Amino acid sequence: MSSYFPTIVAIVLSYLLGSLSFAVIVSKALGMADPRSYGSKNPGATNVLRSGNKGAALATLLLDALKGWVPVFLVNHYGANWGMGQGTAAVAGFAAFLGHLYPVFFGFQGGKGVATAAGALVGIDWLLGLATGCTWLIIAVFFRYSSLASIVAAFFAPAYYLIGGRIAWPLDLVVLLSLVSISLLLIWRHRENIRRLAAGTESKLGSKKK
């Protein structure tokens, strides 16, 4: 048990960090409306953007991404002393992502986790994060649907990891399973968006709150 204790601590702390809902925290700090009360009611950067405050949306985006990146970075760089490798780092990133989806500090009602997942991907390998981020950007620019861009990027993230395996980075089964888990949860969390996309009622990027 003692040999697994540092790993358990790392995963729990990663989940707690992920549970900090920065969309709510930033909005409250700036005296704005709770993002859970307008638009998609999703506590994330895209919905904060609907308030019209681009600075608040950018701060939310960066902070949500950081809380996915920080656990992976710390485990990758300092975890070896406690027997933790890249697999543990990926699980820590997944734990932070899970915290964003189901935050213990906010009644387990969180966001969709796109920025946090992106941060975790960059932490695993910056090239993986770049490839996935470029995929998101291309879809977002051409179609102007954040949700569609996120769904497509989520699908490609594990594929990119497999394609780049043993070429750009070593393949690790735990990392792959973590990426697949993140991708499946991301797509599942966008199920309402998928319905709206099919019905043609999904909000486009830059649309204001109603």
Coordinates of C-alpha atoms in Angstrom, one line a residue:
M1 CA 0.0 0.0 0.0
S2 CA 2.8 2.4 0.9
S3 CA 4.3 2.1 -2.6
Y4 CA 1.0 3.3 -4.1
F5 CA 0.4 6.1 -1.6
P6 CA 2.2 8.9 -3.5
T7 CA 0.3 7.9 -6.7
I8 CA -3.0 8.0 -4.8
V9 CA -2.1 11.4 -3.3
A10 CA -1.2 12.8 -6.7
I11 CA -4.5 11.6 -8.2
V12 CA -6.6 13.0 -5.4
L13 CA -4.8 16.4 -5.4
S14 CA -5.2 16.5 -9.2
Y15 CA -9.0 15.9 -8.8
L16 CA -9.3 18.6 -6.2
L17 CA -7.4 21.1 -8.4
G18 CA -9.7 20.2 -11.3
S19 CA -12.7 20.8 -9.1
L20 CA -11.9 24.5 -9.0
S21 CA -14.5 25.9 -11.4
F22 CA -12.7 29.0 -12.7
A23 CA -15.6 30.1 -14.9
V24 CA -17.6 30.6 -11.7
I25 CA -14.6 31.9 -9.7
V26 CA -13.5 34.4 -12.3
S27 CA -17.1 35.6 -13.0
K28 CA -17.7 36.1 -9.3
A29 CA -14.4 38.0 -8.8
L30 CA -15.3 40.4 -11.6
G31 CA -18.9 40.9 -10.4
M32 CA -20.4 39.1 -13.3
A33 CA -23.4 36.8 -13.5
D34 CA -22.9 33.2 -12.7
P35 CA -22.2 31.4 -16.0
R36 CA -24.5 28.6 -14.8
S37 CA -27.4 31.1 -15.1
Y38 CA -27.3 32.0 -18.8
G39 CA -26.5 30.7 -22.2
S40 CA -25.8 27.0 -22.2
K41 CA -25.5 27.2 -18.4
N42 CA -22.1 25.5 -18.7
P43 CA -19.4 26.8 -16.4
G44 CA -16.7 27.0 -19.1
A45 CA -14.9 29.6 -21.2
T46 CA -17.2 29.4 -24.2
N47 CA -20.2 30.2 -22.1
V48 CA -18.4 33.0 -20.3
L49 CA -17.6 34.5 -23.7
R50 CA -21.4 34.8 -24.3
S51 CA -21.4 37.4 -21.5
G52 CA -19.5 39.7 -23.8
N53 CA -16.5 39.9 -21.5
K54 CA -13.6 38.5 -23.6
G55 CA -11.1 39.1 -20.8
A56 CA -13.1 36.9 -18.4
A57 CA -13.4 34.2 -21.0
L58 CA -9.7 34.2 -21.8
A59 CA -8.8 34.1 -18.0
T60 CA -11.2 31.1 -17.6
L61 CA -9.8 29.4 -20.6
L62 CA -6.2 29.7 -19.4
L63 CA -6.9 28.8 -15.8
D64 CA -9.0 25.7 -16.9
A65 CA -6.2 24.6 -19.2
L66 CA -3.5 25.1 -16.5
K67 CA -5.3 22.9 -14.0
G68 CA -5.1 20.1 -16.6
W69 CA -1.5 20.8 -17.4
V70 CA 0.0 21.3 -13.9
P71 CA -0.6 17.8 -12.5
V72 CA 0.8 16.1 -15.6
F73 CA 3.8 18.4 -15.6
L74 CA 4.5 17.9 -11.9
V75 CA 4.2 14.1 -12.1
N76 CA 6.3 13.9 -15.3
H77 CA 9.1 16.0 -13.8
Y78 CA 9.1 15.1 -10.1
G79 CA 7.2 11.9 -9.9
A80 CA 10.1 9.5 -10.7
N81 CA 11.4 9.9 -7.1
W82 CA 8.2 8.3 -5.9
G83 CA 7.9 5.7 -8.6
M84 CA 5.5 7.6 -10.8
G85 CA 5.9 7.7 -14.6
Q86 CA 4.1 8.9 -17.6
G87 CA 1.2 6.6 -17.0
T88 CA 0.6 8.1 -13.6
A89 CA 0.9 11.6 -15.1
A90 CA -1.8 10.8 -17.7
V91 CA -4.1 9.5 -14.9
A92 CA -3.4 12.7 -12.9
G93 CA -4.5 14.7 -16.0
F94 CA -7.6 12.5 -16.3
A95 CA -8.3 13.1 -12.6
A96 CA -8.1 16.9 -13.1
F97 CA -10.4 16.6 -16.1
L98 CA -12.9 14.5 -14.0
G99 CA -12.7 17.2 -11.3
H100 CA -13.8 19.8 -13.8
L101 CA -16.7 17.6 -14.9
Y102 CA -17.8 16.7 -11.4
P103 CA -16.3 19.3 -9.0
V104 CA -16.6 18.4 -5.4
F105 CA -16.6 22.2 -4.5
F106 CA -19.5 23.0 -6.8
G107 CA -22.0 20.3 -6.1
F108 CA -20.5 18.0 -8.7
Q109 CA -22.0 20.2 -11.5
G110 CA -19.2 21.1 -13.8
G111 CA -18.3 22.0 -17.3
K112 CA -17.5 19.9 -20.4
G113 CA -13.8 19.9 -19.7
V114 CA -12.4 20.9 -23.1
A115 CA -9.8 23.4 -21.9
T116 CA -8.7 21.1 -19.0
A117 CA -8.4 18.2 -21.4
A118 CA -6.3 20.4 -23.7
G119 CA -4.0 21.3 -20.9
A120 CA -3.6 17.6 -20.0
L121 CA -2.7 16.8 -23.6
V122 CA -0.1 19.5 -23.7
G123 CA 1.4 18.1 -20.5
I124 CA 1.5 14.6 -21.9
D125 CA 3.3 15.9 -25.0
W126 CA 3.2 19.4 -26.5
L127 CA 3.1 18.0 -30.1
L128 CA 0.0 15.9 -29.2
G129 CA -1.6 19.0 -27.7
L130 CA -0.6 21.1 -30.7
A131 CA -2.0 18.6 -33.2
T132 CA -5.3 18.3 -31.3
G133 CA -5.5 22.0 -30.8
C134 CA -5.0 22.7 -34.5
T135 CA -7.8 20.2 -35.2
W136 CA -10.1 22.1 -32.9
L137 CA -9.1 25.5 -34.4
I138 CA -9.7 24.3 -38.0
I139 CA -13.2 23.0 -37.3
A140 CA -14.0 26.1 -35.2
V141 CA -12.9 28.6 -37.9
F142 CA -14.7 26.8 -40.7
F143 CA -17.9 25.9 -38.9
R144 CA -18.0 28.4 -36.0
Y145 CA -19.3 25.7 -33.6
S146 CA -17.2 25.2 -30.5
S147 CA -19.0 22.0 -29.6
L148 CA -18.4 20.5 -33.0
A149 CA -14.7 21.4 -32.9
S150 CA -14.4 19.9 -29.4
I151 CA -16.2 16.6 -30.5
V152 CA -13.9 16.2 -33.6
A153 CA -10.8 17.1 -31.6
A154 CA -11.8 14.6 -28.9
F155 CA -12.1 11.9 -31.5
F156 CA -8.7 12.6 -33.0
A157 CA -6.7 12.9 -29.8
P158 CA -6.2 9.2 -29.1
A159 CA -5.8 8.6 -32.8
Y160 CA -2.9 11.1 -32.9
Y161 CA -1.4 9.5 -29.9
L162 CA -1.4 6.1 -31.7
I163 CA -0.2 7.5 -35.0
G164 CA 2.7 9.3 -33.3
G165 CA 3.6 6.4 -31.0
R166 CA 7.2 5.3 -31.2
I167 CA 7.8 8.1 -33.6
A168 CA 7.2 11.3 -31.7
W169 CA 6.7 9.8 -28.2
P170 CA 6.8 6.3 -26.6
L171 CA 3.5 4.4 -26.6
D172 CA 2.1 3.7 -23.1
L173 CA -1.1 1.7 -22.6
V174 CA -2.2 3.7 -19.5
V175 CA -1.7 7.0 -21.3
L176 CA -3.8 5.7 -24.2
L177 CA -6.6 4.5 -21.9
S178 CA -6.6 7.8 -20.2
L179 CA -6.9 9.6 -23.5
V180 CA -9.7 7.3 -24.7
S181 CA -11.5 7.9 -21.3
I182 CA -11.2 11.7 -21.6
S183 CA -12.4 11.6 -25.3
L184 CA -15.4 9.4 -24.5
L185 CA -16.4 11.6 -21.6
L186 CA -16.0 14.7 -23.6
I187 CA -18.2 13.4 -26.4
W188 CA -20.8 12.2 -23.8
R189 CA -20.8 15.6 -22.1
H190 CA -21.6 17.2 -25.5
R191 CA -24.6 14.9 -26.1
E192 CA -27.0 17.9 -25.9
N193 CA -24.8 19.9 -28.3
I194 CA -24.9 16.9 -30.7
R195 CA -28.8 17.0 -30.6
R196 CA -28.8 20.8 -31.2
L197 CA -26.3 20.5 -34.0
A198 CA -28.5 17.9 -35.6
A199 CA -31.5 20.1 -35.2
G200 CA -29.7 23.2 -36.4
T201 CA -30.2 25.1 -33.2
E202 CA -26.7 25.1 -31.7
S203 CA -25.2 28.5 -30.8
K204 CA -22.3 29.6 -32.8
L205 CA -19.0 31.1 -31.4
G206 CA -19.4 34.8 -30.5
S207 CA -23.2 34.7 -30.0
K208 CA -24.3 36.6 -27.0
K209 CA -26.3 35.3 -24.1
K210 CA -30.1 35.4 -24.3

